[in-house]
XYZ file of C-alpha atoms in Angstrom:
782
model
C -6.720 30.010 27.163
C -8.951 32.529 28.894
C -11.093 34.487 26.485
C -11.612 37.544 28.618
C -14.765 38.195 26.539
C -17.487 40.266 28.112
C -20.060 39.402 25.445
C -22.663 36.779 26.147
C -23.752 34.247 23.490
C -26.296 35.705 21.135
C -25.910 39.254 22.422
C -23.210 40.523 20.042
C -24.192 42.898 17.241
C -21.547 43.605 14.589
C -20.065 47.085 14.443
C -22.217 47.852 11.405
C -25.501 47.021 13.151
C -28.098 44.261 13.043
C -28.792 42.470 9.765
C -31.310 40.114 8.199
C -31.752 38.698 4.717
C -33.115 42.007 3.440
C -29.738 43.644 4.131
C -27.539 40.580 3.660
C -26.351 41.586 0.192
C -25.166 44.942 1.581
C -23.696 43.623 4.824
C -20.120 45.015 5.255
C -18.714 41.730 6.557
C -15.121 42.976 6.216
C -15.544 45.334 9.217
C -17.398 43.239 11.840
C -15.609 44.878 14.808
C -14.906 41.474 16.364
C -12.966 38.245 15.917
C -13.488 34.567 16.678
C -12.155 33.911 20.187
C -9.802 31.006 19.446
C -7.117 33.592 18.764
C -6.082 37.126 19.662
C -5.742 40.170 17.416
C -3.471 43.171 17.850
C -3.295 46.113 15.426
C -0.077 48.076 15.892
C 1.677 51.150 14.552
C 4.050 50.106 11.775
C 6.800 52.358 13.108
C 7.129 51.715 16.860
C 4.817 48.663 16.907
C 2.706 50.109 19.713
C -0.730 48.499 20.075
C -3.599 50.644 18.762
C -6.491 48.151 18.625
C -6.826 44.833 20.468
C -9.456 42.137 20.768
C -11.134 41.964 24.149
C -9.782 38.477 24.860
C -6.213 39.817 24.705
C -6.610 40.726 28.386
C -7.004 37.103 29.416
C -4.376 35.870 26.993
C -1.650 38.247 28.191
C -2.803 38.311 31.832
C -3.128 42.067 32.055
C -6.011 44.570 31.818
C -7.137 45.571 28.335
C -6.183 49.282 28.839
C -2.673 48.118 29.691
C -2.575 45.949 26.567
C -3.592 48.977 24.501
C -0.773 51.064 25.957
C 1.881 48.377 25.442
C 4.413 47.834 22.732
C 4.537 44.580 20.808
C 7.809 43.700 22.560
C 6.108 44.082 25.958
C 3.536 41.487 24.966
C 5.385 39.067 22.704
C 8.965 39.402 23.866
C 11.961 40.813 22.051
C 12.743 37.731 19.937
C 9.299 37.304 18.364
C 8.892 41.061 17.991
C 12.139 41.221 16.052
C 10.909 38.441 13.742
C 7.672 40.372 13.213
C 9.638 43.570 12.530
C 11.882 41.789 9.998
C 8.878 40.271 8.164
C 7.267 43.710 8.015
C 10.396 45.443 6.721
C 10.974 42.777 4.065
C 7.268 42.733 3.153
C 7.318 38.995 3.792
C 3.943 38.651 5.462
C 2.833 35.394 3.838
C 4.929 33.166 6.086
C 3.399 32.034 9.366
C 5.645 32.548 12.402
C 5.681 29.634 14.839
C 6.452 30.689 18.411
C 6.343 29.595 22.021
C 4.791 32.356 24.067
C 4.760 32.855 27.839
C 1.542 31.902 29.593
C -0.858 34.403 31.178
C 1.401 34.700 34.226
C 4.415 35.508 32.089
C 5.895 32.030 32.631
C 7.820 30.239 29.898
C 7.388 26.891 31.636
C 4.328 24.710 31.873
C 1.986 27.615 31.059
C 3.826 28.485 27.841
C 1.694 28.425 24.705
C 2.665 27.053 21.283
C 1.188 29.489 18.796
C 1.070 30.482 15.139
C 1.456 34.172 14.392
C -0.143 35.483 11.174
C 0.602 38.967 9.841
C -1.113 41.265 7.359
C -1.454 44.971 6.674
C -4.772 46.793 7.059
C -4.576 50.409 5.985
C -1.904 52.059 8.136
C -1.804 49.202 10.664
C 0.161 45.985 10.934
C -2.272 43.344 12.168
C -0.817 40.555 14.312
C -3.071 37.521 14.862
C -2.019 34.901 17.387
C -3.571 31.443 17.263
C -2.602 28.952 19.962
C -2.025 25.566 18.381
C -4.758 22.984 18.993
C -3.688 20.183 21.337
C -2.412 16.899 19.922
C -1.738 18.234 16.413
C 0.986 16.594 14.413
C 2.921 18.582 11.794
C 2.229 17.861 8.120
C 5.361 16.648 6.350
C 6.643 17.864 3.013
C 6.630 14.255 1.751
C 2.928 13.831 2.566
C 2.043 17.085 0.817
C 4.142 16.184 -2.214
C 2.420 12.805 -2.439
C -1.015 14.462 -2.321
C -0.033 16.829 -5.118
C 1.162 13.911 -7.254
C -2.177 12.166 -6.724
C -4.039 15.316 -7.788
C -1.942 15.607 -10.936
C -2.605 11.962 -11.789
C -6.375 12.402 -12.036
C -8.331 12.819 -15.258
C -10.784 15.603 -15.958
C -12.008 18.347 -13.684
C -14.516 16.165 -11.825
C -11.888 13.479 -11.181
C -9.504 16.137 -9.879
C -12.140 17.497 -7.487
C -12.987 14.004 -6.224
C -9.334 13.422 -5.296
C -9.029 16.928 -3.794
C -11.882 16.474 -1.307
C -10.445 13.125 -0.167
C -7.015 14.644 0.417
C -8.405 17.662 2.284
C -10.558 15.491 4.522
C -7.590 13.307 5.437
C -5.542 16.403 6.265
C -8.173 18.294 8.256
C -10.414 15.598 9.819
C -13.759 17.243 8.915
C -16.853 15.034 8.756
C -17.733 16.187 5.232
C -15.649 17.855 2.515
C -17.253 19.001 -0.746
C -16.120 20.627 -3.967
C -18.638 23.287 -4.846
C -18.674 24.867 -8.357
C -20.353 28.159 -9.274
C -22.360 28.674 -12.445
C -22.646 31.944 -14.385
C -25.387 33.178 -12.013
C -23.349 32.209 -8.906
C -25.567 29.282 -8.008
C -23.452 26.447 -6.620
C -23.388 22.730 -7.366
C -21.692 20.015 -5.334
C -19.582 18.131 -7.891
C -17.464 16.020 -5.503
C -17.836 14.850 -1.911
C -16.048 12.795 0.755
C -18.048 12.240 3.956
C -18.582 10.267 7.070
C -20.446 7.090 6.141
C -23.517 7.819 8.267
C -24.146 11.196 6.599
C -26.560 11.663 3.689
C -24.904 12.712 0.459
C -25.036 16.272 -0.874
C -23.484 15.242 -4.184
C -25.333 16.798 -7.150
C -27.290 19.258 -5.037
C -27.502 22.903 -6.069
C -27.394 25.896 -3.739
C -28.888 29.288 -4.670
C -26.627 32.296 -5.182
C -28.214 33.984 -2.161
C -26.427 31.474 0.106
C -23.117 33.228 -0.628
C -23.741 36.948 -1.312
C -21.485 39.072 -3.478
C -19.432 40.624 -0.688
C -18.678 37.166 0.714
C -17.525 36.018 -2.727
C -15.246 39.054 -2.880
C -13.593 38.056 0.402
C -13.232 34.481 -0.820
C -11.283 35.908 -3.758
C -9.025 37.942 -1.438
C -8.505 35.168 1.133
C -8.098 31.549 0.129
C -9.248 30.170 3.497
C -11.887 30.933 6.117
C -12.301 28.822 9.279
C -15.171 28.854 11.769
C -13.875 26.581 14.517
C -17.101 26.674 16.563
C -20.414 28.039 15.313
C -21.398 28.644 18.936
C -18.471 30.966 19.507
C -18.905 34.224 21.393
C -17.326 37.031 19.306
C -14.502 38.916 20.952
C -15.029 42.627 20.180
C -12.258 44.938 19.091
C -11.325 47.815 21.390
C -11.681 50.537 20.464
C -14.271 49.810 17.773
C -12.981 52.751 15.721
C -9.273 53.088 15.067
C -8.229 56.281 16.947
C -5.886 57.233 14.127
C -8.392 56.929 11.268
C -11.782 57.140 12.983
C -12.909 54.103 10.953
C -13.470 50.429 11.829
C -10.473 48.168 11.278
C -10.722 46.439 7.869
C -10.435 42.680 8.521
C -10.666 41.557 4.881
C -7.384 39.616 5.228
C -7.895 38.475 8.813
C -7.897 34.730 9.601
C -9.812 35.338 12.836
C -12.447 37.694 11.405
C -15.847 37.204 13.020
C -18.342 36.053 10.433
C -21.814 37.311 9.629
C -24.517 36.340 12.152
C -26.646 35.416 9.144
C -24.017 32.889 8.041
C -23.665 31.469 11.546
C -27.418 30.955 11.689
C -27.304 29.340 8.243
C -24.700 26.817 9.456
C -26.686 26.098 12.607
C -29.787 25.465 10.527
C -27.725 22.854 8.632
C -26.627 21.227 11.893
C -22.999 22.205 11.309
C -20.775 22.686 14.373
C -17.658 23.921 12.553
C -16.799 24.775 8.978
C -13.866 25.653 6.790
C -13.936 27.024 3.235
C -11.036 27.109 0.797
C -11.309 29.067 -2.438
C -10.813 27.634 -5.891
C -9.696 30.565 -8.030
C -9.139 30.172 -11.776
C -7.605 33.028 -13.762
C -8.324 35.497 -10.977
C -12.013 34.589 -10.680
C -13.737 32.600 -7.970
C -14.495 29.262 -9.659
C -15.719 27.319 -6.633
C -15.055 26.346 -3.029
C -13.839 23.411 -1.026
C -16.477 23.415 1.726
C -15.715 21.472 4.932
C -18.401 20.717 7.537
C -18.158 19.153 10.979
C -21.270 17.910 12.784
C -19.935 16.601 16.102
C -19.110 19.925 17.720
C -16.255 22.372 17.398
C -13.284 21.446 15.257
C -10.036 23.291 14.597
C -7.336 21.609 12.509
C -3.757 22.620 13.154
C -2.335 25.481 11.160
C -0.010 23.120 9.272
C -3.013 21.084 8.136
C -4.916 24.236 7.166
C -1.928 25.515 5.180
C -1.451 22.176 3.442
C -5.152 22.051 2.509
C -4.902 25.606 1.193
C -1.811 24.682 -0.836
C -3.575 21.656 -2.324
C -6.537 23.854 -3.296
C -4.221 26.373 -4.947
C -2.571 23.545 -6.878
C -5.981 22.165 -7.831
C -7.029 25.640 -9.020
C -4.084 25.727 -11.415
C -4.893 22.225 -12.664
C -8.574 23.163 -13.130
C -7.504 26.195 -15.173
C -5.172 24.080 -17.313
C -7.814 21.427 -17.933
C -10.475 23.991 -18.703
C -8.136 25.642 -21.192
C -7.352 22.230 -22.671
C -11.066 21.591 -23.188
C -11.351 25.019 -24.800
C -8.424 24.225 -27.093
C -9.922 20.889 -28.121
C -13.235 22.530 -28.962
C -11.522 25.400 -30.755
C -9.322 23.073 -32.842
C -12.290 20.971 -33.941
C -14.207 24.138 -34.825
C -11.219 25.537 -36.730
C -11.069 22.439 -38.930
C -14.785 22.686 -39.696
C -14.453 26.438 -40.246
C -11.743 25.857 -42.843
C -14.040 23.468 -44.746
C -16.934 25.932 -44.648
C -14.917 28.922 -45.848
C -13.301 26.802 -48.580
C -16.771 25.904 -49.856
C -17.855 29.550 -49.753
C -14.726 30.618 -51.608
C -15.077 27.921 -54.270
C -18.741 28.650 -54.910
C -19.576 30.943 -57.776
C -22.653 32.129 -55.912
C -23.007 35.102 -53.582
C -20.825 34.293 -50.509
C -23.390 35.056 -47.789
C -26.073 32.987 -49.499
C -23.667 30.072 -49.804
C -22.724 30.445 -46.140
C -26.237 30.397 -44.690
C -27.255 27.429 -46.838
C -24.346 25.291 -45.584
C -25.759 22.955 -42.884
C -22.341 22.839 -41.232
C -22.815 26.449 -40.145
C -25.114 25.227 -37.344
C -22.752 22.407 -36.431
C -19.886 24.892 -36.161
C -21.272 26.410 -32.933
C -23.696 23.628 -31.970
C -26.698 25.827 -32.756
C -30.284 24.980 -33.618
C -30.771 27.848 -36.043
C -29.028 30.751 -37.730
C -30.117 34.041 -39.281
C -28.152 36.310 -41.589
C -28.970 39.882 -42.561
C -27.102 40.776 -45.748
C -27.949 44.458 -45.556
C -31.038 44.090 -47.734
C -32.289 40.519 -47.200
C -32.891 38.220 -44.187
C -31.785 34.606 -44.731
C -32.297 31.799 -42.201
C -31.315 28.210 -41.551
C -32.663 25.643 -39.079
C -35.219 26.488 -36.402
C -35.569 30.229 -35.837
C -38.203 32.594 -34.411
C -40.115 35.062 -36.640
C -38.189 37.838 -38.372
C -39.350 40.557 -35.938
C -37.818 38.685 -32.999
C -34.662 37.964 -34.996
C -34.194 41.660 -35.662
C -34.888 42.442 -32.002
C -32.284 39.926 -30.819
C -29.723 41.249 -33.284
C -30.352 44.826 -32.128
C -30.023 43.929 -28.441
C -26.713 42.142 -29.006
C -25.305 44.682 -31.478
C -21.915 46.292 -30.997
C -20.664 49.195 -33.067
C -17.530 47.296 -34.067
C -19.429 44.113 -34.938
C -17.439 42.027 -32.428
C -19.064 38.837 -31.091
C -21.611 39.134 -28.287
C -23.670 36.348 -26.739
C -26.086 35.346 -24.009
C -27.622 32.074 -22.886
C -30.702 33.824 -21.466
C -32.326 36.250 -23.895
C -35.229 37.138 -21.555
C -32.743 39.034 -19.380
C -32.316 41.421 -22.347
C -36.020 41.566 -23.168
C -38.626 39.646 -21.106
C -40.818 39.400 -24.204
C -38.274 37.061 -25.805
C -39.284 34.346 -23.336
C -42.049 33.556 -25.853
C -39.506 32.274 -28.377
C -37.307 30.314 -25.957
C -38.160 27.026 -27.674
C -36.125 28.149 -30.679
C -34.059 31.036 -29.277
C -33.212 31.057 -25.574
C -29.598 31.925 -26.294
C -27.913 33.740 -29.172
C -24.470 34.696 -30.453
C -24.088 37.619 -32.876
C -21.310 38.959 -35.087
C -21.414 41.851 -37.512
C -20.914 41.096 -41.205
C -19.724 43.613 -43.797
C -20.925 46.875 -42.277
C -24.670 46.760 -41.658
C -25.049 42.988 -41.941
C -25.048 40.495 -39.080
C -25.063 36.774 -38.395
C -26.884 35.143 -35.483
C -26.527 31.627 -34.136
C -29.486 30.570 -32.010
C -29.869 27.872 -29.389
C -33.172 26.601 -27.988
C -33.807 26.382 -24.282
C -32.471 23.338 -22.500
C -34.851 22.507 -19.663
C -32.878 21.140 -16.713
C -34.052 19.257 -13.644
C -32.093 20.776 -10.770
C -31.981 19.209 -7.314
C -31.736 22.121 -4.891
C -30.722 21.898 -1.270
C -33.996 23.415 -0.115
C -36.372 25.663 -2.031
C -34.226 28.456 -3.533
C -37.181 30.817 -3.939
C -38.295 31.202 -0.346
C -36.649 32.282 2.905
C -37.957 31.157 6.288
C -39.934 33.900 8.014
C -39.568 33.748 11.791
C -41.758 35.793 14.094
C -40.065 37.209 17.201
C -41.208 39.494 20.013
C -44.027 41.903 19.336
C -45.194 42.545 15.784
C -41.714 42.580 14.212
C -40.934 40.024 11.532
C -37.308 38.982 11.012
C -36.258 37.340 7.778
C -33.750 34.604 8.530
C -31.821 31.910 6.645
C -33.741 28.911 5.433
C -34.043 25.918 7.734
C -34.884 23.297 5.139
C -31.987 21.726 3.273
C -33.878 18.714 1.996
C -33.718 18.011 -1.709
C -36.139 20.175 -3.660
C -36.418 19.590 -7.424
C -37.222 22.215 -10.022
C -37.339 22.292 -13.810
C -35.386 25.382 -14.910
C -36.457 26.724 -18.291
C -35.600 29.620 -20.585
C -31.841 29.077 -20.780
C -29.770 27.558 -23.528
C -26.507 25.705 -23.110
C -23.687 28.056 -22.214
C -21.587 29.672 -24.929
C -17.841 29.285 -24.483
C -15.146 31.802 -25.263
C -13.962 29.696 -28.198
C -17.443 29.955 -29.732
C -17.015 33.732 -29.903
C -13.466 33.382 -31.231
C -14.637 30.973 -33.944
C -17.480 33.289 -34.952
C -15.039 36.179 -35.167
C -12.663 34.183 -37.394
C -15.583 33.201 -39.629
C -16.658 36.801 -40.145
C -13.048 37.811 -40.874
C -12.594 35.076 -43.465
C -15.982 35.557 -45.120
C -15.408 39.317 -45.238
C -12.070 38.622 -46.916
C -13.749 36.376 -49.481
C -16.366 39.031 -50.143
C -13.715 41.717 -50.469
C -11.669 39.633 -52.884
C -14.773 38.741 -54.879
C -15.826 42.387 -54.868
C -12.431 43.566 -56.060
C -12.520 41.088 -58.906
C -16.021 42.117 -59.858
C -15.103 45.783 -59.641
C -12.157 45.187 -61.948
C -14.465 43.484 -64.439
C -17.063 46.219 -64.092
C -14.488 48.959 -64.500
C -13.229 47.245 -67.614
C -16.817 46.966 -68.832
C -17.504 50.593 -68.014
C -14.387 51.739 -69.851
C -15.476 49.709 -72.866
C -19.010 51.114 -72.822
C -18.721 54.730 -71.670
C -16.994 56.707 -74.379
C -13.524 58.107 -73.970
C -13.461 59.511 -77.486
C -16.629 60.081 -79.469
C -16.729 59.451 -83.199
C -16.382 62.494 -85.435
C -19.799 63.525 -86.672
C -20.752 66.422 -88.907
C -22.710 69.426 -87.722
C -22.326 69.086 -83.939
C -19.743 69.531 -81.203
C -19.981 67.401 -78.064
C -17.939 67.612 -74.870
C -18.630 65.247 -71.970
C -17.297 64.829 -68.454
C -17.726 61.867 -66.099
C -16.963 62.048 -62.360
C -17.168 58.849 -60.244
C -18.891 58.781 -56.872
C -17.033 59.304 -53.579
C -14.471 56.546 -53.122
C -14.429 55.837 -56.886
C -17.504 53.669 -56.438
C -18.879 52.374 -59.707
C -22.175 53.877 -60.797
C -24.697 53.396 -63.568
C -24.205 56.652 -65.521
C -23.519 56.517 -69.242
C -23.539 58.798 -72.261
C -23.394 58.072 -75.951
C -23.052 59.790 -79.353
C -24.490 57.935 -82.334
C -24.537 59.125 -86.003
C -27.898 58.338 -87.688
C -29.233 58.536 -91.245
C -29.825 61.846 -93.012
C -27.070 63.625 -91.084
C -28.823 63.333 -87.776
C -26.843 62.725 -84.540
C -28.276 61.102 -81.370
C -26.856 62.084 -77.976
C -27.930 59.972 -74.989
C -27.498 60.479 -71.243
C -28.690 57.702 -68.920
C -28.465 56.560 -65.308
C -29.075 53.062 -63.920
C -30.053 53.134 -60.240
C -27.525 51.743 -57.785
C -23.809 51.177 -57.672
C -21.363 48.398 -58.254
C -21.039 45.540 -60.656
C -24.725 44.894 -61.253
C -25.463 48.524 -62.043
C -22.523 48.668 -64.467
C -23.625 45.447 -66.204
C -27.207 46.682 -66.544
C -25.927 49.991 -67.916
C -24.022 48.167 -70.659
C -27.126 46.236 -71.687
C -29.315 49.353 -71.791
C -26.767 51.302 -73.846
C -26.450 48.487 -76.384
C -30.215 47.986 -76.677
C -30.909 51.709 -77.077
C -28.269 51.970 -79.819
C -29.961 49.114 -81.660
C -33.416 50.726 -81.457
C -32.136 54.070 -82.716
C -30.146 52.501 -85.562
C -33.288 50.599 -86.627
C -34.853 53.993 -87.284
C -37.134 54.296 -84.271
C -37.834 57.766 -82.988
C -36.421 58.734 -79.595
C -39.846 58.263 -77.988
C -40.422 54.869 -79.600
C -36.924 53.723 -78.660
C -37.609 54.561 -75.004
C -40.905 52.618 -75.085
C -39.085 49.557 -76.318
C -36.314 50.035 -73.791
C -38.879 50.241 -70.970
C -40.357 46.911 -72.022
C -36.905 45.357 -72.080
C -36.023 46.603 -68.614
C -39.377 45.567 -67.128
C -39.335 42.050 -68.549
C -35.679 41.022 -68.664
C -33.986 43.285 -66.134
C -36.677 43.342 -63.461
C -34.255 44.068 -60.634
C -33.138 47.355 -62.173
C -34.575 50.782 -62.880
C -33.085 53.602 -64.916
C -33.678 57.019 -66.459
C -32.657 58.204 -69.914
C -32.754 61.326 -72.061
C -32.344 61.218 -75.865
C -31.552 64.289 -77.976
C -31.441 63.858 -81.759
C -29.838 66.823 -83.526
C -31.308 67.444 -86.989
C -29.051 69.332 -89.435
C -29.693 72.985 -90.230
C -31.283 72.318 -93.599
C -34.238 70.586 -91.933
C -35.584 73.859 -90.548
C -37.122 76.762 -92.402
C -34.824 79.408 -90.906
C -31.734 77.293 -91.511
C -31.097 76.598 -87.805
C -30.484 73.125 -86.428
C -33.214 71.525 -84.327
C -33.238 68.981 -81.526
C -35.794 66.226 -80.957
C -36.004 65.246 -77.282
C -37.606 62.317 -75.433
C -37.265 61.455 -71.728
C -37.906 58.501 -69.437
C -37.904 59.963 -65.911
C -34.724 61.946 -66.559
C -33.910 65.486 -65.495
C -34.778 68.072 -68.196
C -31.867 69.614 -70.129
C -30.870 73.271 -70.054
C -30.491 75.468 -73.143
C -27.871 78.238 -72.921
C -27.827 81.050 -75.472
C -27.302 84.816 -75.648
C -30.629 85.407 -73.896
C -29.658 83.348 -70.880
C -30.370 79.806 -69.657
C -33.750 78.099 -69.817
C -35.137 74.676 -68.960
C -36.286 72.618 -71.938
C -39.488 70.927 -70.785
C -39.663 67.374 -72.115
C -42.714 65.219 -71.373
C -41.473 62.203 -69.418
C -42.915 58.863 -70.257
C -42.542 56.625 -68.360
C -42.965 59.247 -65.672
C -40.791 57.426 -63.112
C -38.311 56.065 -65.598
C -37.478 52.689 -67.067
C -38.272 49.402 -65.335
C -41.373 50.362 -63.332
C -43.692 48.430 -65.617
C -45.610 49.430 -68.762
C -48.585 51.755 -68.475
C -51.433 50.604 -70.688
C -52.413 52.958 -73.493
C -49.548 55.422 -72.969
C -46.742 55.990 -75.403
C -43.780 58.325 -75.159
C -43.821 61.750 -76.740
C -41.045 63.746 -78.346
C -40.646 67.507 -78.514
C -38.798 69.573 -81.111
C -36.907 72.769 -80.329
C -34.509 74.976 -82.259
C -30.783 74.817 -81.545
C -29.560 78.247 -82.803
C -25.921 78.795 -83.749
C -23.912 79.494 -80.597
C -26.537 77.893 -78.315
C -25.458 75.001 -76.096
C -27.611 72.147 -74.776
C -26.673 70.890 -71.254
C -27.583 67.248 -70.521
C -26.642 65.797 -67.141
C -27.387 63.148 -64.511
C -28.741 63.704 -60.998
C -25.283 63.535 -59.408
C -24.695 67.089 -60.687
C -27.638 68.692 -58.831
C -29.052 66.353 -56.155
C -28.021 67.313 -52.604
C -29.414 66.147 -49.269
C -29.614 69.641 -47.817
C -31.224 71.438 -50.784
C -34.204 70.999 -53.106
C -33.817 70.098 -56.773
C -35.388 73.360 -57.967
C -32.846 75.342 -55.940
C -29.801 73.411 -57.143
C -30.947 73.429 -60.767
C -31.318 77.190 -60.460
C -27.716 77.449 -59.232
C -26.570 75.391 -62.214
C -28.541 77.605 -64.626
C -27.113 80.818 -63.134
C -23.590 79.455 -63.487
C -24.256 78.496 -67.106
C -25.628 81.978 -67.862
C -22.546 83.636 -66.431
C -20.400 81.296 -68.529
C -22.332 81.912 -71.737
C -19.667 84.314 -73.018
C -17.131 81.495 -72.915
C -19.461 79.177 -74.807
C -20.105 81.476 -77.748
C -16.519 81.649 -79.106
C -15.756 78.812 -81.433
C -13.021 77.204 -79.312
C -12.715 73.911 -77.549
C -10.929 75.588 -74.700
C -14.012 77.657 -73.946
C -16.299 74.639 -73.632
C -13.776 72.771 -71.444
C -13.476 75.708 -69.044
C -17.253 75.955 -68.773
C -17.542 72.208 -68.087
C -15.109 72.558 -65.163
C -17.160 75.374 -63.685
C -20.439 73.519 -64.125
C -19.147 70.342 -62.400
C -18.547 72.339 -59.206
C -21.419 74.799 -59.548
C -23.571 73.087 -56.917
C -21.597 72.707 -53.650
C -21.739 69.606 -51.491
C -21.148 65.894 -51.869
C -23.538 64.208 -54.260
C -22.692 60.701 -53.107
C -23.332 59.560 -56.686
C -21.464 59.525 -59.964
C -21.995 62.501 -62.289
C -22.203 62.920 -66.049
C -22.312 66.258 -67.901
C -22.670 66.568 -71.688
C -22.455 69.867 -73.616
C -23.866 69.902 -77.173
C -23.720 72.821 -79.670
C -24.015 73.131 -83.433
C -20.658 73.085 -85.175
C -19.354 76.400 -86.624
C -19.107 76.119 -90.380
C -15.346 76.771 -90.220
C -14.743 74.257 -87.484
C -13.889 70.644 -88.017
C -16.853 68.456 -87.249
C -15.989 66.569 -84.104
C -17.353 65.100 -80.929
C -15.136 64.545 -77.963
C -15.062 63.757 -74.243
C -12.775 64.893 -71.483
C -12.816 63.366 -68.040
């Protein structure tokens, strides 16, 4: 076949310009503006099938000048019969089938000059591309039986490596290449030869690694689009396309799906540096992603297998890709099933333990075994717990922050220094990490140490050969050394698998469920305890009226507020308001203990101040994890005062001062606070609590409350207390009448006097001397 090419060897520059390794990653190899000359390319209008673009060698192939080729219809060039087959394939969108044809020779003869050819079709933009490849001489067709037998042999292998070993043998038999390799990519797109079949006199490449730069990203994209790429002769002279720009679009013809596409000069030089005369690559694609390649090399000159052999090799590689995917998924399933069994044992132990679930979890040595980790770290929201070998806490928090997701879903990496180069310092314990969120702000990390690996590279992956050419210019070219070059690769852990993330996610779901169930049970107990401790109905006591309201925090979260009414000797009545810091079960339990202890001290006859001193000692020594505030008001009957009015004796431990409402308005009753900060901060040597006495005139009302009534994030305490006092003053008229309805209405107004969400539970207690005509009573409404 005459090429008709006007380009001399080494003189062709792709349509996108000259390239070297500095531009290799950006090289638009899908629009080279030329094809390999062992075939002919025609791009035609899809309507009338008139030629728009043709390769230069079409002139020699069809025996007519290139301008005439470009003005011809497809029927003029291929004949009516083949053109009709092309038209039918186009109309039916059946472009995957290769059309076998016998075409007239350059002189138009159908006799001795006739050419057996394969016609390949694809669509590029608005054009139908017709590629014609004359069949190589002396090629025998590949039978269905032979292909079926090869597939059966592939299916009969074990494991992925065994499958690849059989695949390269079958492809080499089909295609006749000197060397056929199975080449697998890693996560960074470096390649490793995992199977090989070769001519006996050739050195082995088995086990060698090739850097990712050998196959740049745009080449990998084309490998994903096209399963096969053949370079029949690395010394080929490209046949340019005419015109270079499609006259209808003004753009180069996209040859992404072309079987004749001219390849990058950089890649041709790479193959020549390896001593390769011809090559063929077949993609291995698993779940839509390029998994590897079947790489075929020929060293004894040009080599072009017949199209039947190429198609059979492609079909075997597609079958192998499916088998690789199935076996990889099977390995994933095996790992996931084993992990699920271990996970069930771990969560059963956590559930059965009476201890805090997260503490039980991190202390279980099987937690590391679950994901084959060397260490683990767990942040509970207030405490960092670890297991195994882990870096210092600062690095643990840094790793957790870098891997964090808002939804807490699993994230992982096997190379932490890519997230933060400073983490390379802790690679011996944490080169890789997997994180899941736990219960809101908490998280769990599994950590893996680095796994140093000795890699045998095909040449030094870190350096390109620098070749000096004419003048002072320096051209960066492909490497020329492909001898084995060993390197210890550090800083990476073993690779996390998808089932590791799925297992971690199931663990967090199950542990969260255990915590939620445990929490609900504890809340039920605490609510029962709170109902038993915090009064619903106060005992009837002479000389005083009490009305109390309790409002839980947002979401009905348990708090530590309590109030109490306690009759004492000599007609006195003690009213207590207290607040244990925190929420939940522990706060409620501590509240119950403080209320009981304070009752005991007061019933023993201790003054309010002395009772608070004793309570402080109790909290500091026995309840060291808790702090609280408390305010005690003891109402003395009217006969104890010279003017016949009742009096109140007040003592405070860090609590907010009460308000006194009477006909003159509302005032703050200043009560010395000792301990200043409240209960549980430790005794202060030489200091004892003090009480104050104040009159409680008839009609006056004492307001005692917890911080939930007045504390707001966007306002100061002095401001909000002032709002509460103003509201109480305006409501004073409703307090003076001797009616329960009046006090209840005032309590409602006071609960909402300060706008905004407190985020804490709230207690309000109103105390006033009983009217002589009224029944002595104390009561709560909530």
